[in-house]
XYZ file of C-alpha atoms in Angstrom:
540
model
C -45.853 -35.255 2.846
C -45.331 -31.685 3.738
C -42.043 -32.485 6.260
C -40.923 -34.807 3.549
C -40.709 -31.334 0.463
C -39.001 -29.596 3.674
C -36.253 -32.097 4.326
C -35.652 -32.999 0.781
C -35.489 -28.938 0.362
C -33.138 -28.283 2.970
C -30.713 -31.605 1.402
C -30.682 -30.170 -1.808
C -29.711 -26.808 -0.227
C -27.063 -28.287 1.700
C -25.417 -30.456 -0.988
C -25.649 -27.013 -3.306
C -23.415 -25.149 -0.493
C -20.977 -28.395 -0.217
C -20.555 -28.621 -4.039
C -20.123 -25.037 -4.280
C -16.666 -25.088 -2.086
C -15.431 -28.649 -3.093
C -17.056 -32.011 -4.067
C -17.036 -32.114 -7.941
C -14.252 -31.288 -9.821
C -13.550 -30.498 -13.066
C -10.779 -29.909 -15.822
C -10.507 -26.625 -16.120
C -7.877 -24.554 -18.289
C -6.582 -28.322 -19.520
C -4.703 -28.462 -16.259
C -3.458 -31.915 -15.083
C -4.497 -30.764 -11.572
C -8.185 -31.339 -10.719
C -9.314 -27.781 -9.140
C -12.177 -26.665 -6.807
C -15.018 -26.541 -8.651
C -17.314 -22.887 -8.956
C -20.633 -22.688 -7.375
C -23.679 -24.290 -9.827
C -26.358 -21.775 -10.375
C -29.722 -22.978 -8.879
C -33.031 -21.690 -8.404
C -34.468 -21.657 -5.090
C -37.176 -23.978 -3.931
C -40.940 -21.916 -4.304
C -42.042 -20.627 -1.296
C -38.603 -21.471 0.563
C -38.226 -18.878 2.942
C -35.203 -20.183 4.986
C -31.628 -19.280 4.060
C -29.068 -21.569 2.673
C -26.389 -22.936 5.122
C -23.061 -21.009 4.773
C -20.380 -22.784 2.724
C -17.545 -24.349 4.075
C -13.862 -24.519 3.017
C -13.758 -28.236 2.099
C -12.231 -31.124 3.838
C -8.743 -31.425 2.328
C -9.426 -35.166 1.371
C -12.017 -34.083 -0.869
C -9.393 -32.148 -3.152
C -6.773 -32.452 -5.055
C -3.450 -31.391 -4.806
C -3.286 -28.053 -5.826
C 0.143 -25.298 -6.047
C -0.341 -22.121 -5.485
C 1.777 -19.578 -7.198
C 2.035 -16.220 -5.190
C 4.291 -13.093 -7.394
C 5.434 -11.762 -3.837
C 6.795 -7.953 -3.940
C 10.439 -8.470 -2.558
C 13.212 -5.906 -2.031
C 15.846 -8.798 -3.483
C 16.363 -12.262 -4.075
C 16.123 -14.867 -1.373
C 18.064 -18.021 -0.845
C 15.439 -18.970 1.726
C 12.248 -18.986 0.233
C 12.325 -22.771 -0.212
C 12.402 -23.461 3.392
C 10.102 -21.074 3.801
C 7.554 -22.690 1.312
C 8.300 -26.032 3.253
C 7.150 -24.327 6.888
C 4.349 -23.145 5.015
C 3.365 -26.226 3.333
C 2.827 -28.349 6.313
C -0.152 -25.894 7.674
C -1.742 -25.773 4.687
C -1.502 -28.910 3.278
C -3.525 -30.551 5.879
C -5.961 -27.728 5.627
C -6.788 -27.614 1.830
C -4.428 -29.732 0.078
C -2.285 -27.089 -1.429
C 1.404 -25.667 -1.903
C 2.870 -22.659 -2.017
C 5.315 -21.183 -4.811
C 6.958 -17.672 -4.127
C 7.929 -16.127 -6.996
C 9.971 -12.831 -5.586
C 10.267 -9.882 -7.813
C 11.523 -6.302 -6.571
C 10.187 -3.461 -7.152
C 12.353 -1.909 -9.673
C 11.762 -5.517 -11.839
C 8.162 -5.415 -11.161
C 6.995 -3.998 -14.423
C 8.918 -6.014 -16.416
C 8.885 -9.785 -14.532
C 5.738 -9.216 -12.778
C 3.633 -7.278 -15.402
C 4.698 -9.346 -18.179
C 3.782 -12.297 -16.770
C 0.750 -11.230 -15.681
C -0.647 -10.038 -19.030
C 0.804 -12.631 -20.896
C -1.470 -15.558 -19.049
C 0.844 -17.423 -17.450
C -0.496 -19.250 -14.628
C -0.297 -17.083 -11.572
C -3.118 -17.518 -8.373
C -2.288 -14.640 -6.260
C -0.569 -10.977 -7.574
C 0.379 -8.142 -5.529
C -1.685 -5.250 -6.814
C -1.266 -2.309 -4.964
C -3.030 1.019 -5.795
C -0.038 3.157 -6.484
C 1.670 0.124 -8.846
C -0.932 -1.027 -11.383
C -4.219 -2.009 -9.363
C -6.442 0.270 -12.021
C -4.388 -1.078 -15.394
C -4.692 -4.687 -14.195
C -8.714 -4.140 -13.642
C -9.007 -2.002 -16.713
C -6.733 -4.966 -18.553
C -9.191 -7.791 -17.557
C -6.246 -9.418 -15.621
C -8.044 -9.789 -12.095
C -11.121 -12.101 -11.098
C -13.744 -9.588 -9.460
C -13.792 -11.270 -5.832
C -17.235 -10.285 -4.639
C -19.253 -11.442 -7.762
C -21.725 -14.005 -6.548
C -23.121 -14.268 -10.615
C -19.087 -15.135 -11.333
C -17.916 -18.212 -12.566
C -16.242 -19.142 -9.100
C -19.065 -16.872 -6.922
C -18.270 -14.545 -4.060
C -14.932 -15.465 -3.533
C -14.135 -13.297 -0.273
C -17.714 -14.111 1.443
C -17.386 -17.980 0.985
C -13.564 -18.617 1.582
C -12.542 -15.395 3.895
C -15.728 -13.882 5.820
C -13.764 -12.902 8.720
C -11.340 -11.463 6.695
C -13.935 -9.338 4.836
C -15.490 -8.373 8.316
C -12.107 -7.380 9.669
C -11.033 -4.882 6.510
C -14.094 -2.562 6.859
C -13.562 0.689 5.121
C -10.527 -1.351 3.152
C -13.421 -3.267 0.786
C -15.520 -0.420 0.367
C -12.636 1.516 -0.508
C -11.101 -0.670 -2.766
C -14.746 -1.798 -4.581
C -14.432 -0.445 -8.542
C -18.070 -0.036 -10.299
C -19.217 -2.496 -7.576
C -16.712 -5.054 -7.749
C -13.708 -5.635 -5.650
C -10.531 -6.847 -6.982
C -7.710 -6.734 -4.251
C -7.683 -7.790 -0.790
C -5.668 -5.130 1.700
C -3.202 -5.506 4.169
C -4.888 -4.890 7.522
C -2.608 -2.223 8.264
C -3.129 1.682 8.934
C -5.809 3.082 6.737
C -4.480 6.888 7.846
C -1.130 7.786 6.535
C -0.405 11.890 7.588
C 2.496 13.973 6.986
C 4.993 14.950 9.038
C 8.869 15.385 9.982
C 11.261 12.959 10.798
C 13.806 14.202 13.182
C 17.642 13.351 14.741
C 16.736 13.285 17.816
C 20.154 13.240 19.137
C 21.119 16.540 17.163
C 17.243 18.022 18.555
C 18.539 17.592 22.508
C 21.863 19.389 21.685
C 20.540 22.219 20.363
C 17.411 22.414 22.379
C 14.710 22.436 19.333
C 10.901 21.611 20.599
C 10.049 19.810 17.743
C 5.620 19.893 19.040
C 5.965 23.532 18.013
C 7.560 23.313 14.301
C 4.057 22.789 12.242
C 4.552 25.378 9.483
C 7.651 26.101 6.973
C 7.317 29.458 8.982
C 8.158 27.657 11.850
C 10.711 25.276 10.445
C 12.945 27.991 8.416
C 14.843 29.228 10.951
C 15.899 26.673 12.382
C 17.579 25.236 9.041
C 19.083 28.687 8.988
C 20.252 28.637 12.622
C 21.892 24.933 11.980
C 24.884 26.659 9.508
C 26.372 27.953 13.015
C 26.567 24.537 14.030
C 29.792 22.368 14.175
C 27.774 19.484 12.382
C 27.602 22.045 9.324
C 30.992 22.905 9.217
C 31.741 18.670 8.803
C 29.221 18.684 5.757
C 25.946 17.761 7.252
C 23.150 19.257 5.953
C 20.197 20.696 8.584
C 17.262 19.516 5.525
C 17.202 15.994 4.481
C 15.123 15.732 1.727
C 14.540 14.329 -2.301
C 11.508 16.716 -2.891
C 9.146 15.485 -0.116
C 6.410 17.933 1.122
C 3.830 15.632 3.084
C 4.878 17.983 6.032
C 2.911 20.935 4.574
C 1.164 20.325 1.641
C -2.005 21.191 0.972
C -3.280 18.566 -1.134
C -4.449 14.546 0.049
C -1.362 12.056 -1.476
C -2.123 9.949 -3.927
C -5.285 11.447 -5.503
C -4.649 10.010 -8.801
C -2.485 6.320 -9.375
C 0.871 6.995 -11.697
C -0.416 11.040 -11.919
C 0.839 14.062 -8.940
C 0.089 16.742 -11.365
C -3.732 16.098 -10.733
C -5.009 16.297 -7.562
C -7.647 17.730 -4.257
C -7.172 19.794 -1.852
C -7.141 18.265 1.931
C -10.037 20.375 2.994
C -12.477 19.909 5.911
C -14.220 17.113 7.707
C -17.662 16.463 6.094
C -17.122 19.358 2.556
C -18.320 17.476 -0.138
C -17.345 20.793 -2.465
C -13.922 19.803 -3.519
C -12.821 19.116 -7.476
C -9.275 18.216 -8.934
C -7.007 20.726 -10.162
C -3.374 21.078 -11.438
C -1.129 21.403 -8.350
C 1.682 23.304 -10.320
C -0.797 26.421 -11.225
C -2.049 26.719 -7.685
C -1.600 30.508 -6.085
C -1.176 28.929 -2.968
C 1.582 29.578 -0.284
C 2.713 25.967 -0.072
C 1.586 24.787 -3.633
C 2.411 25.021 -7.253
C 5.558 28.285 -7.714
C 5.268 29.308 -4.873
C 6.715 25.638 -3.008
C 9.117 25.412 -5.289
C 10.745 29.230 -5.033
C 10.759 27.860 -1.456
C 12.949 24.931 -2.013
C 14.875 27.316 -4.516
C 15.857 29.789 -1.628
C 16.799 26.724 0.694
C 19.137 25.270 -1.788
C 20.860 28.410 -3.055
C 21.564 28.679 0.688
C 23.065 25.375 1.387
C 20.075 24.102 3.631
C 20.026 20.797 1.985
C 22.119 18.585 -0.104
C 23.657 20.061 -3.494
C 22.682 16.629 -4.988
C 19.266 16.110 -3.545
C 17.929 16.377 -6.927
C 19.712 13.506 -8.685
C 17.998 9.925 -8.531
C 21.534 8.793 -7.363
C 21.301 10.554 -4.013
C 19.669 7.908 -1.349
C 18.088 9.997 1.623
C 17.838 6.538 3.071
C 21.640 6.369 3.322
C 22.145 10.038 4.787
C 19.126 8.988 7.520
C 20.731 5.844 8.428
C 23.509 7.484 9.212
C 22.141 9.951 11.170
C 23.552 12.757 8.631
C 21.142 15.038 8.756
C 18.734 17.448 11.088
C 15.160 17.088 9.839
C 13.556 15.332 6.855
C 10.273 16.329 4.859
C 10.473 12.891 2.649
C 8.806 10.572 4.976
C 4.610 10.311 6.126
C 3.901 8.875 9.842
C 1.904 6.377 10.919
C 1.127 7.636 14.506
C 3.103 8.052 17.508
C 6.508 7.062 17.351
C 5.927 4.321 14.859
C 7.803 5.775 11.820
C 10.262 6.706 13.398
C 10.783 3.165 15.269
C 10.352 1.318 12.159
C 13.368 3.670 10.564
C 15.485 3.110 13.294
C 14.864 -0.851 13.405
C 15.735 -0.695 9.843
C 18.865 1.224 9.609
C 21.490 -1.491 11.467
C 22.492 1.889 12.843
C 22.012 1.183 16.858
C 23.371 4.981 17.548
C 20.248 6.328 15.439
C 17.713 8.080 17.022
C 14.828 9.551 15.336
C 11.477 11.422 16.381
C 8.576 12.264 14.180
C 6.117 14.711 14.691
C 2.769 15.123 12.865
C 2.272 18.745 11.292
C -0.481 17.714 8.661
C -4.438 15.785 9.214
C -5.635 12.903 9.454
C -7.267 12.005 6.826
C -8.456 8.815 5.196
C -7.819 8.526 1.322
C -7.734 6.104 -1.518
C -3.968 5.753 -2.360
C -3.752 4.452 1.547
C -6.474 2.244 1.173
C -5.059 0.292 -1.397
C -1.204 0.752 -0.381
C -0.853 -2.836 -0.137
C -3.523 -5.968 -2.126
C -3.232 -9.014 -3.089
C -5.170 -9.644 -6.131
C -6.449 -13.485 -7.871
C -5.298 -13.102 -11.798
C -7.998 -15.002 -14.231
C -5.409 -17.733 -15.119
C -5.384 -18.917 -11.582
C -6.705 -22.580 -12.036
C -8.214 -22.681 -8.881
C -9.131 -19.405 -7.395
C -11.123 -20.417 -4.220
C -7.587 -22.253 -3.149
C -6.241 -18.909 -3.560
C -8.431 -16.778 -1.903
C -8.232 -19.872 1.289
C -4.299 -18.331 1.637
C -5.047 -15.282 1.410
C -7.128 -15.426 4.355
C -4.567 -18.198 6.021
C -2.897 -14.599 5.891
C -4.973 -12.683 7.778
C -6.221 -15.479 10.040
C -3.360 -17.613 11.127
C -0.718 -16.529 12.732
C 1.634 -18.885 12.759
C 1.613 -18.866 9.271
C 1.827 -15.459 9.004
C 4.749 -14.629 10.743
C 6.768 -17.445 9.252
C 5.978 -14.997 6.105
C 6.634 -11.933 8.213
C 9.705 -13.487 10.369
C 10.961 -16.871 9.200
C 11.525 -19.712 11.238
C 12.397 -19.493 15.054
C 15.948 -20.490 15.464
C 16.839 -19.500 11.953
C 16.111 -16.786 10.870
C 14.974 -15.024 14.219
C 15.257 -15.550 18.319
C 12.949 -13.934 20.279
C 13.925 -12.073 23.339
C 12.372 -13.164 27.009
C 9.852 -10.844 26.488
C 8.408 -12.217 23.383
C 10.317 -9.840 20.416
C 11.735 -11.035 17.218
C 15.554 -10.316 17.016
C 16.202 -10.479 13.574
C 19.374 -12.874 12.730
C 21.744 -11.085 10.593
C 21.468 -11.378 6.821
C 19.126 -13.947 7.818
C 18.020 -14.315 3.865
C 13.893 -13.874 4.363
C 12.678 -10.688 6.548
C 15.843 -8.588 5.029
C 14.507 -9.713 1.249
C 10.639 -9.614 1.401
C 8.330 -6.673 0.527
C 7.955 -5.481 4.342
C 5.478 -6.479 6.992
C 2.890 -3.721 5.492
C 2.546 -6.142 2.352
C 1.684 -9.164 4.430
C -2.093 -10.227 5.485
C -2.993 -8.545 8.744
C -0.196 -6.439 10.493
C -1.408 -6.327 13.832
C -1.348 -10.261 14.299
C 2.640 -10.004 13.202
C 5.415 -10.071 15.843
C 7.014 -7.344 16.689
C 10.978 -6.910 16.352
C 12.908 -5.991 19.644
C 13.464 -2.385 18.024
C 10.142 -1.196 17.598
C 7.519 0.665 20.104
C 5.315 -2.197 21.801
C 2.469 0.140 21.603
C 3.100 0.275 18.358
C -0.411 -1.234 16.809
C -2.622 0.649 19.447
C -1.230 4.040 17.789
C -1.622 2.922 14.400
C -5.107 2.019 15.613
C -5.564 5.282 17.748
C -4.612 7.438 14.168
C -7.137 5.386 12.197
C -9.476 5.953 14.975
C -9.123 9.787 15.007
C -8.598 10.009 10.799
C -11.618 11.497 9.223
C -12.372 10.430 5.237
C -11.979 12.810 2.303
C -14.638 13.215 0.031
C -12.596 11.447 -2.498
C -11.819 7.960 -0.596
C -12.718 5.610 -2.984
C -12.872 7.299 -6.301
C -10.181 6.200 -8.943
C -9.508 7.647 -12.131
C -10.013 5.959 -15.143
C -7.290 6.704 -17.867
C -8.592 4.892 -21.200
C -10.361 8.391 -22.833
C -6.565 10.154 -22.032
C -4.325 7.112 -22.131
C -1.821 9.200 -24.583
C -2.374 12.147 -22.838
C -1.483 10.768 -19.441
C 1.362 9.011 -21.011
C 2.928 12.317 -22.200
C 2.427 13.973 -19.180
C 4.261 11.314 -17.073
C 7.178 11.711 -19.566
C 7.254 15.592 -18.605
C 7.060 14.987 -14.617
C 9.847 12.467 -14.751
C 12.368 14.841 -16.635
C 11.246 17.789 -14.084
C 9.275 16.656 -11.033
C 11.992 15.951 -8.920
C 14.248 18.765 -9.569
C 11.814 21.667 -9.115
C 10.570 20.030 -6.105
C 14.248 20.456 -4.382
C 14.546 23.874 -5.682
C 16.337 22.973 -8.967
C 15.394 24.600 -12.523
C 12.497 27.041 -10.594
C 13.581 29.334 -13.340
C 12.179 27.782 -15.734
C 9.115 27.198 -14.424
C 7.023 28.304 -16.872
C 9.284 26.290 -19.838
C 7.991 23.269 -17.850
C 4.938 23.923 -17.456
C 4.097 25.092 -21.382
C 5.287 21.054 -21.836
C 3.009 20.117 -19.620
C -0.173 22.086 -21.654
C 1.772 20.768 -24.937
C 1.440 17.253 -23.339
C -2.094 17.610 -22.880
C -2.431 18.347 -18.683
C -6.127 20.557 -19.791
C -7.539 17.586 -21.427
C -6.755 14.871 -18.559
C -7.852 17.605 -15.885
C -11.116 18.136 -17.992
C -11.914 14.232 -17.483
C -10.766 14.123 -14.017
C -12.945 16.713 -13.562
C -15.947 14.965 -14.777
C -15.092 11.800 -13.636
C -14.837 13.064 -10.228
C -18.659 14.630 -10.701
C -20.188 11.614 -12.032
C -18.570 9.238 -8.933
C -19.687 11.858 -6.326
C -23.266 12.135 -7.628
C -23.766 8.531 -7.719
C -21.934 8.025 -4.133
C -23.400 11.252 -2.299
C -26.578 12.082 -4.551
C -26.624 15.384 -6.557
């Protein structure tokens, strides 16, 4: 009698864990597709001491056929994406009995294609949802399914459907977990993003400039000033490339606050737990606040950099690929020579040649973390098919790099030593989002151009990186929402101009609009904000 209650405990158990990934189905959202159906609740058998079996991604014949619509970040419009879906379709229909539907947006139609589609419920299963574009709005909006809920409607999505994928992240979930819940899966990509410079490495040989011994703007001055004697100057180049970019020697961690630079922390040290926001345009420090920008003031007035650096129509991009240019401040590394490789890969220019040098630390912090998600909106129809890609992303690669590459033999070759060579306006790795918004990086090909040692020094940074006090902390706008609104109309009128040395004069003009906007009020709660997250994260 006894081994009879065991068995017929451990069946139950087992059909539970089955059900819970597949079996049943059910009509959800009056969909004419039958979905996956979420986990049952159930109560445990008394005195049951054994743990359930692990669920299973279902057996394809036991669903339905289900299309899965991805809003992919794109840098244009591709003529390929259909035969892309197709190459993609024939993994994963046999796998879980779904489809895939790119919908391609760029960036600068993001906000309003992506956004507005997003909010108004139209059926979307997986939304790119980076940190620095939204990932805090869409949570506070109610827009994403938490994916680590196991009392959710559809359970613990990223446990049940992508465990290895969860294992492999790390410090990506915990970094990316809101008030306990987690609501974008990462790019397995660097986690440690420093600042540095980007030089020509052609112009650094001619004129014999060590570039391991320019860490400082002390060190770096000089130079620019030296480069005016050059014959390069007298044809219009420029020794400072730059739109306002200070990774090289600022002070303060990137990123500290989504959609806000006027708020942020200082880099510190390893291990200080002592840190609190403040306004980086009233710092008294050398490279902060004034005192950077009567830097970039000087440097302009003296024809270091570009008379037009200041204007949104000036493309530092352009001026790089062209190799226009002595050193650049608008770029952060990613260890090594990897940077600088990916920029020359990308420019078409095969004369280019670039070096980067790290002046700043490594450091670990939140804006990094979340560079790059993939979120499940709550109109998806079937979320556990969803979450199944996503890991498909980080686990296959085959499929992955026919989102990464293409197809061999159309859209790339590789070389005899196993490199993608890009085809020409091959319509699909020239119009996506970049390899650093796709699944796991390091299982991606790498092109012909770029360092083959290039994942072990992303992975020797990360190693080395130590994490700021604030790595995981993210503001929370709704008590300042007009305040925070105002002051982002200030920074966009004046931001980018007194950061290459434009309007300094007026200085303090700009920043009475930014008190008039209301920058006290929104430090205030940042302020305690900040306390309340550290107290409950380090103790008091």
């Amino acid at each position: 009698m006894k081994k009879s209650i065991i068995f017929l405990a451990l069946f139950m158990a087992i059909v539970f864990a089955f059900t819970a990934c597949s079996g049943g189905k059910q009509p959800a959202q009056e969909s004419d597709q039958e979905t996956t159906t979420p986990p049952a609740e159930s109560e445990e058998p008394a005195g049951d001491d054994e743990e359930e079996p692990a669920a299973e991604v279902p057996d394809a014949s036991d669903l339905e056929p289900y299309e899965i619509v991805y809003y992919m970040y794109s840098t244009k419009a591709s003529d390929q994406d259909k035969v892309i879906e197709e190459a993609i379709n024939e993994i994963i229909q046999p796998k879980f009995n779904a489809t895939i539907d790119f919908v391609m947006i760029s960036g600068g139609d993001w906000n309003e294609k992506a956004k507005v589609a997003l909010n108004s419920g139209e059926k979307i299963d997986i939304f790119w949802t980076p940190e620095w574009m939204g990932y805090m709005d869409n949570i506070t909006a109610g827009v994403l399914l938490p994916l680590n809920d196991p009392d959710g409607p559809w359970g613990d999505l990223i446990s049940t459907y992508a465990p290895q994928t969860k294992e492999d992240l790390g410090d990506f979930i915990e970094a990316n977990i809101v008030d306990g819940y987690l609501y974008g899966v990462a790019t397995n990509k660097e986690l440690c993003v420093p600042g540095g410079l980007i030089w020509n490495e052609t112009l650094t040989e001619k004129y014999n400039i060590d570039v391991t011994k320019v860490m400082t703007v002390e060190d770096l001055e000089p130079i620019l000033y030296e480069f005016k004697n050059t014959e390069e100057y007298a044809q219009g180049i420029y020794p400072l490339l730059t739109t306002g970019g200070w990774s090289a020697f600022d002070p303060f961690i990137q990123g500290f606050m989504a959609d806000m630079s006027s708020i942020t922390m200082y880099i510190g040290e390893p291990g200080a737990r002592d840190g609190v926001p403040v306004n980086q345009w009233t710092e008294d420090h050398p490279m902060a606040g004034r005192n950077r920008r009567e830097i970039m003031a000087k440097w302009n007035k003296d024809g270091l950099m570009h008379p037009d650096s200041h204007l949104s129509s000036f493309s530092n991009i352009d001026y790089l690929n062209n190799g226009a240019f002595l050193v650049s401040t608008d770029f952060v590394l990613k260890g090594g020579q990897v940077k600088a490789k990916e920029l020359m890969a990308q420019s078409g220019n095969p004369e280019l040649r670039l070096v980067e040098h790290q002046t700043s630390a490594s450091v670990n912090v939140t804006t990094h973390a979340g560079g790059s998600m993939l979120g499940i909106p709550i109109t998806s129809e079937d979320p556990p098919r969803a979450m199944m890609y996503i890991n498909e992303m980080h686990q296959n690669e085959e499929l992955l790099n026919i989102m990464a590459w293409g197809i061999e033999g159309v859209h790339y070759d590789l070389n005899d030593d196993g490199f993608v060579i890009p085809k020409p306006a091959n319509g699909w790795s020239d119009s996506h989002g970049g390899m650093w918004t796709l699944g796991n990086q390091f299982k991606q090909k790498l092109s012909a151009n770029e360092d083959p040692q290039k994942y072990e020094q992303m992975l020797a940074l990360t190693a080395e990186a130590w994490a700021h006090e604030s790595l995981g902390f993210r503001f929370k706008r709704d008590n300042v929402a007009a305040e925070f609104t105002s002051i982002g109309a200030v920074t966009s009128e004046w931001e980018r101009s007194l950061n290459c040395g434009v309007r300094v004069d007026e200085y303090d003009t700009f920043l009475k609009a930014l008190e008039e906007a209301g920058i006290d009020k929104v430090l205030e709660e940042a302020r305690s904000q900040y306390a309340a997250w550290k107290a409950e994260k380090y103790g008091s």
